[in-house]
Short mmCIF file of C-alpha atoms and ligand atoms in Angstrom, two decimals:
data_model
loop_
_atom_site.label_atom_id
_atom_site.label_comp_id
_atom_site.label_asym_id
_atom_site.label_seq_id
_atom_site.Cartn_x
_atom_site.Cartn_y
_atom_site.Cartn_z
CA MET A 58 215.64 -161.50 -6.30
CA THR A 59 214.72 -158.34 -8.13
CA ARG A 60 213.20 -155.41 -6.33
CA TRP A 61 209.85 -156.36 -7.88
CA HIS A 62 210.13 -159.90 -6.46
CA ARG A 63 210.98 -158.66 -3.03
CA ALA A 64 207.93 -156.38 -3.03
CA LEU A 65 205.70 -159.27 -4.11
CA VAL A 66 207.00 -161.53 -1.31
CA ALA A 67 206.55 -158.79 1.28
CA ALA A 68 202.99 -158.12 0.12
CA THR A 69 202.11 -161.83 0.24
CA LEU A 70 203.55 -162.22 3.75
CA ALA A 71 201.63 -159.19 4.99
CA ALA A 72 198.39 -160.58 3.59
CA CYS A 73 198.96 -163.91 5.37
CA ARG A 74 199.50 -162.28 8.73
CA ALA A 75 196.24 -161.35 10.44
CA GLU A 76 195.93 -157.59 10.96
CA PRO A 77 196.28 -156.89 14.71
CA ALA A 78 193.00 -155.77 16.18
CA TYR A 79 194.61 -153.45 18.73
CA ASP A 80 197.97 -151.78 19.08
CA LEU A 81 197.82 -152.01 22.84
CA VAL A 82 195.55 -153.59 25.46
CA VAL A 83 195.73 -152.89 29.19
CA THR A 84 194.22 -155.99 30.77
CA GLY A 85 192.93 -157.21 34.11
CA GLY A 86 192.78 -153.85 35.90
CA THR A 87 190.19 -151.83 37.75
CA VAL A 88 189.22 -148.75 35.75
CA VAL A 89 188.78 -145.43 37.56
CA ASP A 90 187.76 -143.41 34.54
CA GLY A 91 188.24 -139.82 35.73
CA THR A 92 184.56 -138.83 35.76
CA GLY A 93 184.29 -139.45 39.49
CA GLY A 94 182.12 -142.54 38.82
CA ALA A 95 182.70 -145.78 40.74
CA ARG A 96 185.60 -148.05 39.78
CA ARG A 97 184.87 -151.12 37.65
CA ALA A 98 186.73 -154.09 36.20
CA ALA A 99 187.57 -153.38 32.55
CA ASP A 100 190.27 -153.68 29.90
CA VAL A 101 191.33 -150.72 27.79
CA ALA A 102 192.21 -151.19 24.10
CA VAL A 103 194.12 -148.65 22.03
CA ARG A 104 194.65 -148.17 18.31
CA GLY A 105 197.04 -145.43 17.25
CA ASP A 106 196.71 -142.69 19.85
CA ARG A 107 193.04 -143.34 20.72
CA ILE A 108 191.11 -145.58 23.06
CA VAL A 109 188.96 -147.78 20.78
CA ALA A 110 187.38 -150.23 23.23
CA LEU A 111 186.78 -150.33 26.95
CA GLY A 112 185.11 -153.17 28.83
CA PRO A 113 185.61 -156.49 30.52
CA GLY A 114 187.22 -159.42 28.70
CA LEU A 115 188.61 -157.71 25.58
CA SER A 116 190.53 -160.09 23.33
CA THR A 117 194.29 -159.75 23.39
CA ARG A 118 194.86 -162.47 20.77
CA ASN A 119 195.71 -160.03 18.01
CA ALA A 120 197.12 -157.25 20.16
CA ARG A 121 200.59 -155.99 19.31
CA ARG A 122 201.28 -155.19 22.93
CA VAL A 123 199.67 -156.16 26.22
CA LEU A 124 200.19 -154.39 29.53
CA ASP A 125 199.17 -156.43 32.55
CA ALA A 126 197.22 -154.43 35.13
CA THR A 127 196.05 -157.30 37.33
CA GLY A 128 195.35 -156.05 40.84
CA MET A 129 195.94 -152.46 39.78
CA VAL A 130 194.04 -149.26 39.06
CA VAL A 131 193.84 -148.08 35.43
CA ALA A 132 193.20 -144.33 35.20
CA PRO A 133 193.54 -141.48 32.72
CA GLY A 134 197.07 -140.05 32.80
CA PHE A 135 197.45 -137.38 35.45
CA TRP A 136 197.56 -133.63 34.71
CA ASP A 137 200.09 -131.60 36.56
CA ASN A 138 198.40 -128.23 36.79
CA HIS A 139 201.56 -126.29 37.42
CA ALA A 140 205.21 -127.18 36.97
CA HIS A 141 208.36 -125.49 35.73
CA LEU A 142 209.69 -126.84 32.45
CA VAL A 143 212.41 -124.33 31.60
CA THR A 144 214.92 -127.16 31.06
CA LEU A 145 212.65 -129.41 28.98
CA GLY A 146 215.21 -129.41 26.17
CA GLU A 147 217.73 -131.11 28.51
CA HIS A 148 215.16 -133.42 30.14
CA PRO A 149 212.77 -134.43 27.34
CA GLN A 150 211.81 -137.67 29.14
CA ALA A 151 210.65 -135.67 32.19
CA GLU A 152 211.30 -138.81 34.23
CA ASN A 153 210.44 -137.40 37.65
CA PHE A 154 207.00 -136.44 36.33
CA ILE A 155 206.35 -139.59 34.27
CA ARG A 156 207.17 -141.79 37.28
CA GLN A 157 204.34 -140.09 39.20
CA GLY A 158 201.87 -141.09 36.48
CA ILE A 159 201.77 -137.58 35.00
CA THR A 160 201.09 -137.46 31.26
CA THR A 161 200.24 -133.78 30.78
CA ILE A 162 202.10 -130.85 32.29
CA LEU A 163 200.86 -127.27 32.31
CA ALA A 164 203.75 -124.86 32.46
CA PRO A 165 202.91 -121.27 33.36
CA GLN A 166 206.52 -120.05 33.55
CA HIS A 167 205.32 -117.43 35.93
CA SER A 168 208.65 -116.47 37.43
CA GLN A 169 210.91 -117.62 34.62
CA ASP A 170 211.52 -116.98 30.99
CA GLN A 171 208.87 -118.07 28.56
CA PRO A 172 210.04 -119.70 25.34
CA PHE A 173 209.28 -117.35 22.45
CA PRO A 174 208.20 -117.55 19.75
CA LEU A 175 206.16 -120.55 20.87
CA ASP A 176 205.96 -121.93 17.32
CA ALA A 177 209.73 -122.20 16.99
CA TYR A 178 210.04 -123.67 20.48
CA ARG A 179 207.42 -126.33 19.76
CA ASP A 180 209.27 -127.37 16.63
CA SER A 181 212.54 -127.67 18.54
CA VAL A 182 211.45 -130.01 21.34
CA ARG A 183 210.24 -133.62 21.30
CA MET A 184 209.25 -134.76 24.76
CA ALA A 185 207.58 -137.64 26.59
CA PRO A 186 204.70 -135.77 28.28
CA ASN A 187 202.05 -133.55 26.73
CA VAL A 188 202.73 -129.90 27.54
CA GLY A 189 200.59 -126.78 27.76
CA LEU A 190 202.22 -123.34 27.59
CA PHE A 191 201.13 -119.86 28.64
CA ALA A 192 202.01 -116.29 27.82
CA GLY A 193 204.30 -115.31 30.68
CA HIS A 194 203.89 -111.85 32.17
CA THR A 195 207.27 -111.83 34.00
CA TRP A 196 209.11 -112.61 30.81
CA MET A 197 207.35 -109.94 28.75
CA ARG A 198 207.66 -107.26 31.42
CA LYS A 199 211.40 -107.91 31.68
CA ARG A 200 211.72 -107.80 27.93
CA VAL A 201 209.82 -104.53 27.62
CA MET A 202 210.72 -102.69 30.85
CA GLY A 203 213.67 -104.49 32.43
CA LEU A 204 213.35 -104.55 36.23
CA ALA A 205 211.79 -101.10 36.47
CA ASN A 206 209.63 -100.39 39.53
CA ARG A 207 206.87 -98.36 37.86
CA ALA A 208 203.79 -98.63 35.68
CA PRO A 209 204.34 -99.14 31.94
CA SER A 210 203.93 -96.23 29.54
CA ALA A 211 201.14 -96.52 26.99
CA ALA A 212 203.65 -97.71 24.40
CA GLU A 213 205.15 -100.29 26.77
CA LEU A 214 201.71 -101.62 27.66
CA ALA A 215 200.81 -101.89 23.98
CA TRP A 216 204.03 -103.82 23.36
CA MET A 217 203.26 -106.26 26.18
CA GLN A 218 199.70 -106.65 24.85
CA ALA A 219 201.16 -107.47 21.46
CA LEU A 220 203.33 -110.18 23.07
CA VAL A 221 200.26 -111.71 24.75
CA ASP A 222 198.41 -111.52 21.45
CA SER A 223 201.18 -113.23 19.56
CA SER A 224 201.58 -115.95 22.23
CA MET A 225 197.84 -116.62 22.19
CA ARG A 226 197.84 -116.88 18.40
CA GLN A 227 200.56 -119.47 18.73
CA GLY A 228 198.50 -121.66 21.05
CA ALA A 229 199.18 -120.37 24.56
CA LEU A 230 196.46 -121.49 26.98
CA GLY A 231 196.25 -118.12 28.67
CA LEU A 232 198.20 -115.48 30.57
CA ALA A 233 200.35 -116.42 33.58
CA THR A 234 201.59 -114.06 36.26
CA GLY A 235 204.01 -114.47 39.17
CA LEU A 236 203.13 -111.31 41.06
CA GLU A 237 205.21 -112.15 44.11
CA TYR A 238 208.43 -111.78 42.15
CA VAL A 239 210.51 -108.98 40.73
CA PRO A 240 209.62 -107.43 38.32
CA ALA A 241 205.99 -108.65 38.16
CA VAL A 242 205.53 -107.41 41.71
CA TYR A 243 205.65 -103.84 40.33
CA ALA A 244 202.61 -104.42 38.12
CA THR A 245 199.29 -102.92 39.16
CA LEU A 246 195.87 -104.49 38.76
CA ASP A 247 195.24 -102.25 35.72
CA GLU A 248 198.26 -103.67 33.91
CA ILE A 249 197.20 -107.27 34.60
CA VAL A 250 193.64 -106.55 33.50
CA ALA A 251 194.82 -104.92 30.26
CA LEU A 252 196.93 -107.99 29.42
CA SER A 253 194.25 -110.47 30.52
CA GLU A 254 191.72 -108.81 28.22
CA VAL A 255 193.91 -109.85 25.29
CA ALA A 256 194.08 -113.47 26.50
CA ALA A 257 190.31 -113.46 27.10
CA ARG A 258 189.67 -112.52 23.48
CA TYR A 259 191.19 -115.85 22.46
CA GLY A 260 189.34 -117.91 25.06
CA GLY A 261 192.38 -118.11 27.30
CA ILE A 262 192.44 -118.29 31.07
CA TYR A 263 194.34 -116.28 33.68
CA VAL A 264 196.62 -118.30 35.97
CA THR A 265 198.49 -116.68 38.79
CA HIS A 266 201.08 -117.14 41.45
CA MET A 267 199.51 -114.49 43.60
CA ARG A 268 201.17 -111.36 44.94
CA ASP A 269 201.13 -112.57 48.51
CA GLU A 270 200.44 -116.03 49.94
CA GLY A 271 200.98 -114.94 53.54
CA ALA A 272 199.57 -112.01 55.50
CA GLY A 273 198.25 -110.41 52.33
CA VAL A 274 196.64 -113.52 50.90
CA MET A 275 193.03 -112.29 51.23
CA ALA A 276 193.86 -109.08 49.34
CA SER A 277 195.67 -111.18 46.73
CA LEU A 278 192.65 -113.42 46.26
CA ARG A 279 190.43 -110.35 45.85
CA GLU A 280 192.84 -108.95 43.29
CA THR A 281 192.76 -112.24 41.37
CA LEU A 282 188.96 -112.26 41.36
CA ASP A 283 188.98 -108.63 40.21
CA VAL A 284 191.08 -109.62 37.20
CA GLY A 285 188.44 -112.21 36.37
CA ARG A 286 185.57 -109.76 36.72
CA ARG A 287 187.17 -106.83 34.93
CA ALA A 288 188.80 -108.75 32.08
CA GLY A 289 185.98 -111.28 31.73
CA ILE A 290 188.38 -114.17 32.01
CA PRO A 291 188.28 -117.47 33.97
CA VAL A 292 190.88 -117.35 36.78
CA GLN A 293 193.02 -120.09 38.28
CA VAL A 294 195.10 -119.70 41.43
CA ASN A 295 198.29 -121.73 41.24
CA HIS A 296 199.44 -123.54 44.40
CA LEU A 297 196.71 -122.16 46.62
CA LYS A 298 198.17 -121.97 50.11
CA VAL A 299 198.51 -119.80 53.15
CA THR A 300 202.04 -119.31 54.42
CA GLY A 301 203.48 -117.90 57.59
CA ALA A 302 202.70 -119.10 61.09
CA ALA A 303 200.76 -115.90 61.79
CA GLN A 304 198.15 -116.83 59.14
CA TRP A 305 197.60 -120.52 59.84
CA GLY A 306 193.92 -121.43 59.70
CA TRP A 307 192.99 -118.84 57.08
CA SER A 308 192.13 -121.55 54.52
CA GLU A 309 188.53 -121.41 55.71
CA ARG A 310 187.96 -117.76 54.86
CA MET A 311 189.95 -118.09 51.62
CA LEU A 312 187.74 -120.92 50.39
CA ALA A 313 184.62 -119.00 51.46
CA LEU A 314 185.74 -116.06 49.31
CA LEU A 315 186.39 -118.31 46.30
CA ASP A 316 183.04 -120.05 46.78
CA SER A 317 181.13 -116.78 46.90
CA ALA A 318 182.88 -115.58 43.73
CA ARG A 319 181.90 -118.79 42.01
CA THR A 320 178.32 -118.44 43.19
CA SER A 321 178.27 -114.94 41.72
CA GLY A 322 179.09 -116.39 38.30
CA LEU A 323 182.85 -116.06 38.05
CA GLU A 324 184.76 -119.03 36.67
CA VAL A 325 187.30 -119.85 39.39
CA ALA A 326 189.63 -122.80 39.90
CA PHE A 327 192.75 -123.55 41.90
CA ASP A 328 195.43 -126.17 42.26
CA VAL A 329 197.31 -127.42 45.29
CA TYR A 330 200.33 -129.59 46.12
CA PRO A 331 200.32 -131.90 49.13
CA TYR A 332 203.20 -130.52 51.22
CA THR A 333 203.55 -128.05 54.09
CA ALA A 334 206.70 -126.44 52.73
CA TYR A 335 207.04 -124.24 49.67
CA SER A 336 210.09 -123.49 47.64
CA THR A 337 211.04 -120.19 46.18
CA TYR A 338 213.74 -117.54 45.91
CA SER A 339 215.17 -115.81 48.96
CA ASP A 340 213.58 -112.63 47.50
CA LEU A 341 210.47 -113.69 49.38
CA MET A 342 212.03 -112.58 52.68
CA PHE A 343 212.66 -109.01 51.42
CA PRO A 344 210.34 -106.06 50.88
CA ALA A 345 209.97 -105.48 47.14
CA TRP A 346 211.53 -101.98 47.13
CA ALA A 347 214.81 -103.44 48.37
CA LEU A 348 215.25 -105.61 45.27
CA ALA A 349 214.26 -103.14 42.56
CA ASP A 350 216.69 -102.69 39.64
CA GLY A 351 218.83 -105.75 40.31
CA ALA A 352 221.72 -106.97 42.44
CA ASP A 353 223.98 -103.90 42.25
CA ALA A 354 221.18 -101.61 43.35
CA PHE A 355 220.55 -103.96 46.30
CA ARG A 356 224.24 -103.85 47.32
CA ARG A 357 224.23 -100.05 47.15
CA ARG A 358 221.12 -99.88 49.34
CA VAL A 359 222.48 -102.13 52.10
CA ALA A 360 225.78 -100.23 52.09
CA ASP A 361 223.85 -97.19 53.28
CA PRO A 362 223.36 -97.47 57.08
CA ALA A 363 219.97 -95.75 57.20
CA THR A 364 218.53 -97.82 54.35
CA ARG A 365 219.94 -100.98 55.88
CA ALA A 366 218.34 -100.17 59.24
CA ARG A 367 214.97 -99.65 57.55
CA LEU A 368 215.41 -102.91 55.65
CA ARG A 369 216.21 -104.86 58.85
CA ARG A 370 213.16 -103.42 60.58
CA GLU A 371 210.85 -104.38 57.75
CA MET A 372 212.40 -107.84 57.40
CA LEU A 373 211.91 -108.56 61.11
CA ALA A 374 208.20 -107.89 60.68
CA LEU A 375 208.08 -109.83 57.42
CA PHE A 376 209.78 -112.97 58.74
CA PRO A 377 206.87 -114.66 60.59
CA ARG A 378 204.49 -113.63 57.83
CA GLN A 379 206.56 -115.38 55.16
CA THR A 380 207.81 -118.56 56.84
CA GLY A 381 207.58 -120.53 60.10
CA PRO A 382 208.53 -119.15 63.50
CA GLY A 383 212.35 -119.32 63.31
CA PRO A 384 215.47 -119.76 61.13
CA GLU A 385 215.12 -123.58 61.29
CA THR A 386 212.10 -123.25 58.96
CA ILE A 387 214.26 -121.96 56.09
CA GLN A 388 216.15 -124.75 54.33
CA PHE A 389 218.61 -124.10 51.49
CA ARG A 390 218.10 -125.72 48.10
CA GLU A 391 220.61 -123.86 45.95
CA VAL A 392 222.85 -121.13 47.30
CA ALA A 393 224.56 -119.01 44.65
CA SER A 394 227.63 -118.37 46.81
CA ASP A 395 228.07 -121.79 48.51
CA SER A 396 226.76 -125.02 47.00
CA SER A 397 227.71 -127.00 50.14
CA LEU A 398 224.80 -125.38 51.99
CA ALA A 399 222.15 -127.33 50.00
CA GLY A 400 219.91 -129.25 52.41
CA ARG A 401 221.06 -127.31 55.51
CA THR A 402 218.88 -124.77 57.29
CA LEU A 403 219.44 -121.13 58.10
CA ALA A 404 219.71 -122.20 61.76
CA ASP A 405 222.57 -124.57 60.78
CA TYR A 406 224.20 -121.66 58.96
CA LEU A 407 224.04 -119.43 62.05
CA GLU A 408 225.26 -122.17 64.41
CA ALA A 409 228.24 -122.97 62.18
CA ARG A 410 229.26 -119.31 62.48
CA GLY A 411 228.81 -119.16 66.25
CA ARG A 412 225.85 -116.78 66.00
CA PRO A 413 222.56 -117.01 67.91
CA THR A 414 219.67 -118.71 66.08
CA THR A 415 217.35 -115.74 66.56
CA VAL A 416 215.21 -114.05 63.93
CA GLU A 417 217.41 -110.93 64.28
CA ALA A 418 220.54 -112.92 63.40
CA ALA A 419 218.61 -114.69 60.65
CA VAL A 420 217.71 -111.36 59.03
CA ASP A 421 221.37 -110.27 58.97
CA ALA A 422 222.33 -113.62 57.44
CA LEU A 423 219.60 -113.27 54.81
CA ILE A 424 220.96 -109.84 53.82
CA GLU A 425 224.50 -111.18 53.57
CA LEU A 426 223.39 -114.19 51.49
CA GLN A 427 221.33 -111.94 49.22
CA ARG A 428 224.35 -109.69 48.65
CA ALA A 429 226.24 -112.78 47.50
CA GLY A 430 223.54 -113.70 44.97
CA GLY A 431 220.70 -115.07 47.09
CA PHE A 432 219.34 -118.60 47.18
CA ILE A 433 216.45 -120.89 46.39
CA GLY A 434 215.03 -122.19 49.64
CA ILE A 435 212.49 -124.61 51.06
CA PHE A 436 210.35 -122.69 53.51
CA HIS A 437 208.57 -124.81 56.13
CA GLY A 438 205.78 -122.37 56.73
CA MET A 439 202.40 -124.03 56.16
CA ASP A 440 199.95 -125.86 58.40
CA GLU A 441 198.83 -129.39 57.53
CA ARG A 442 195.21 -128.57 58.42
CA ASP A 443 195.12 -125.84 55.78
CA VAL A 444 196.60 -128.18 53.16
CA VAL A 445 193.96 -130.82 53.96
CA ARG A 446 191.14 -128.27 53.82
CA PHE A 447 192.27 -127.15 50.35
CA LEU A 448 192.63 -130.76 49.14
CA ARG A 449 189.11 -131.58 50.29
CA HIS A 450 187.49 -128.69 48.45
CA PRO A 451 185.70 -129.65 45.20
CA GLY A 452 187.54 -126.90 43.28
CA ALA A 453 190.99 -128.34 44.02
CA MET A 454 193.09 -129.65 41.17
CA ILE A 455 196.48 -131.24 41.83
CA GLU A 456 199.92 -129.97 40.85
CA THR A 457 203.57 -130.50 41.71
CA ASP A 458 204.93 -126.93 41.40
CA GLY A 459 207.96 -129.09 40.59
CA ASP A 460 211.01 -128.83 38.38
CA LEU A 461 212.68 -131.22 35.97
CA VAL A 462 215.37 -132.82 38.11
CA THR A 463 218.50 -134.88 37.56
CA PRO A 464 218.58 -137.73 40.12
CA GLY A 465 221.28 -137.03 42.70
CA ARG A 466 221.94 -133.47 41.61
CA GLY A 467 221.15 -130.54 43.89
CA HIS A 468 218.56 -130.50 46.64
CA PRO A 469 215.09 -130.31 45.09
CA HIS A 470 211.83 -129.94 46.96
CA PRO A 471 210.43 -133.50 47.31
CA ARG A 472 207.27 -132.39 45.49
CA SER A 473 209.16 -132.71 42.19
CA TYR A 474 209.30 -136.47 42.75
CA GLY A 475 206.28 -137.28 44.84
CA SER A 476 203.22 -135.00 44.67
CA PHE A 477 200.74 -137.27 42.88
CA PRO A 478 201.73 -140.53 44.64
CA ARG A 479 201.62 -138.59 47.92
CA VAL A 480 198.01 -137.54 47.32
CA LEU A 481 197.05 -141.13 46.40
CA GLY A 482 199.03 -142.68 49.28
CA ARG A 483 198.93 -140.31 52.21
CA TYR A 484 195.67 -138.47 51.57
CA VAL A 485 193.53 -141.09 49.79
CA ARG A 486 194.60 -144.48 51.15
CA ASP A 487 196.16 -143.67 54.53
CA SER A 488 193.98 -140.85 55.84
CA GLY A 489 190.86 -140.97 53.62
CA VAL A 490 190.78 -137.19 53.05
CA ILE A 491 189.25 -137.80 49.59
CA SER A 492 188.15 -140.97 47.77
CA LEU A 493 190.23 -142.57 45.06
CA GLU A 494 187.63 -141.72 42.42
CA THR A 495 187.55 -138.06 43.50
CA ALA A 496 191.33 -137.80 43.62
CA VAL A 497 191.64 -139.23 40.09
CA GLN A 498 188.98 -136.82 38.84
CA ARG A 499 190.90 -133.85 40.33
CA MET A 500 194.02 -135.12 38.57
CA THR A 501 192.40 -135.72 35.16
CA ALA A 502 188.92 -134.77 33.96
CA GLN A 503 188.68 -131.65 36.10
CA PRO A 504 191.69 -129.86 34.56
CA ALA A 505 190.78 -131.11 31.06
CA GLN A 506 187.27 -129.67 31.38
CA TRP A 507 188.56 -126.46 32.91
CA LEU A 508 190.81 -125.90 29.90
CA GLY A 509 188.10 -127.05 27.49
CA ILE A 510 190.21 -129.92 26.15
CA ARG A 511 187.62 -132.48 25.23
CA ASP A 512 189.64 -135.41 23.94
CA ARG A 513 191.64 -136.03 27.10
CA GLY A 514 191.05 -136.43 30.81
CA THR A 515 188.82 -139.52 30.94
CA LEU A 516 189.04 -143.16 29.93
CA ALA A 517 186.36 -143.59 27.25
CA VAL A 518 186.17 -144.74 23.66
CA GLY A 519 187.39 -141.96 21.35
CA GLN A 520 189.63 -140.28 23.94
CA ARG A 521 193.37 -139.91 23.41
CA ALA A 522 195.15 -142.82 25.03
CA ASP A 523 196.86 -141.20 28.04
CA VAL A 524 196.76 -143.95 30.67
CA VAL A 525 198.39 -144.67 34.03
CA VAL A 526 198.40 -148.03 35.81
CA PHE A 527 199.21 -147.97 39.54
CA ASP A 528 198.91 -150.10 42.62
CA ALA A 529 196.52 -148.26 44.96
CA THR A 530 197.64 -150.43 47.89
CA THR A 531 201.32 -149.49 47.65
CA ILE A 532 201.54 -146.15 45.87
CA ARG A 533 203.50 -143.60 47.90
CA ASP A 534 206.08 -140.83 47.66
CA ARG A 535 209.59 -141.64 48.90
CA SER A 536 211.43 -138.32 48.64
CA THR A 537 211.77 -136.29 51.82
CA TYR A 538 213.06 -132.80 52.62
CA ILE A 539 216.27 -134.31 53.98
CA ASP A 540 216.69 -137.05 51.36
CA PRO A 541 214.96 -135.74 48.25
CA HIS A 542 216.14 -137.94 45.36
CA HIS A 543 213.79 -140.92 45.30
CA PHE A 544 211.27 -141.92 42.69
CA PRO A 545 207.89 -142.88 44.10
CA GLU A 546 206.59 -146.41 44.51
CA GLY A 547 203.55 -148.05 42.92
CA VAL A 548 203.32 -146.57 39.40
CA ARG A 549 203.65 -149.49 36.96
CA HIS A 550 202.78 -148.39 33.41
CA VAL A 551 202.33 -144.97 31.80
CA VAL A 552 201.01 -144.57 28.26
CA ILE A 553 200.95 -141.26 26.39
CA ASN A 554 199.13 -140.87 23.07
CA GLY A 555 199.02 -144.68 22.83
CA VAL A 556 202.75 -145.15 23.41
CA PRO A 557 204.19 -146.65 26.63
CA VAL A 558 206.70 -144.28 28.26
CA LEU A 559 206.91 -146.38 31.44
CA GLU A 560 206.50 -150.12 31.07
CA SER A 561 206.57 -152.45 34.10
CA GLY A 562 208.36 -149.71 36.03
CA ALA A 563 211.04 -149.14 33.37
CA LEU A 564 211.35 -145.88 31.44
CA THR A 565 211.19 -146.30 27.65
CA PRO A 566 212.99 -143.95 25.22
CA ALA A 567 209.69 -142.88 23.60
CA ARG A 568 208.76 -139.20 23.38
CA PRO A 569 205.16 -139.20 22.20
CA GLY A 570 204.09 -135.95 23.91
CA VAL A 571 202.30 -133.17 22.06
CA PHE A 572 201.73 -129.50 22.85
CA LEU A 573 198.17 -128.79 23.89
CA THR A 574 196.31 -126.00 22.21
CA ARG A 575 193.48 -123.95 23.54
CA GLY A 576 190.13 -125.66 23.73
CA ARG A 577 187.87 -123.08 25.26
CA ALA A 578 185.46 -121.43 22.91
CA ARG A 579 184.47 -117.85 23.52
ZN1 ZN B 838 204.62 -120.36 41.79
#
């Protein structure tokens, strides 16, 4: 056959085949559409990356692909309002997020390096989930000022403003800070306002890991609201929580403050993860001055007896404000100097060395571990009643605060595997803290509206086809603090931009994710 003949045969065959009506139909499920409205029986049909029909009894005769959702809930794909994606290049499938039903991940790299320029980064990565990026304050301050403990000069501030400006031009959703960490901790309110003003010009938002989530949490909330007022920017508190046994119960006054700010006209939102332990660097247990200018400066300080005595004194006072009552509430995730410690607690560490498990001994051990490079820990320092109160509040969006993980490697916080199934299992089905419809809304339409992204977040004709199918009767998290490497149960199918990334519980190789760009108009 000549090339011309082959083309003729192909064209004839194509004409004989009926054109498929839909690329994908999700059939037989109960739709919870993200608006908060009541669930209803409906099929969802997709062509390309859009939902083109939604209703009962859609025909599947000409569908290219059918996903069975009988007995299951069909919802818009979940939005993780805050996760760490530094290693996205190595984990483009983002399996531990996809298996929770997450289709969109917002990544304020508030304590890590931000990819820059964003344009080049976007071109270099193809990933399964949709991703939203922010201009990262920590990254730009390090780049411009190193770890200096001082205010920026006028020239340094202008340079940082230029970095925000350039990130916003390249599609960042806003400015992100991690004010609890070195070097962001050295920034004053004026610096944050000056940078937020640049993000506000582009319709961006301000998201923050606040300066203090323990004893100073009320002051931190006020500071966050001040950024909103002074820079004229909507503000979002990442992982709203109150840590430290001394502060348990403060959720009530925190929510009252946020509510009054909202009543006064400020745009305020927050996100929360459903666990009573948080995970962060050992830096948290030290006063900020002790860590200024890096590891060598720290070693020099603790070698000086007077400075070390002052440090111990301050750390003793800091301990119950930052974590639970004793060294058993600090669990190691990754220890720079000894990987075998992962999963053990600081109390285990002291016992193994024949030392008392007192807070005094714990402080000395923290100093010695910090000298050897520090650690990432899991701090069991929150109260369940505070977590529930936050989850119940209408302003709460859901997040993992998780990382991209390799199954079996290291000792991650279980939130990386289980946050969304845990909300739907433990807090919706088992304890009825919020309804299924409300929980889905918090996970979908609420963040989409907050960011002004109009074509995602609900199941409706014309929306991008980000869909999750899960069994509301079985969905649950399976990772624990002791045994953290388990995918959750109950998530059956996940579709992103019309393409299945999880089909009947099996991960597909597809990477249909896109980078979100700003949707808010100013
Ligand atoms: Zn954080």
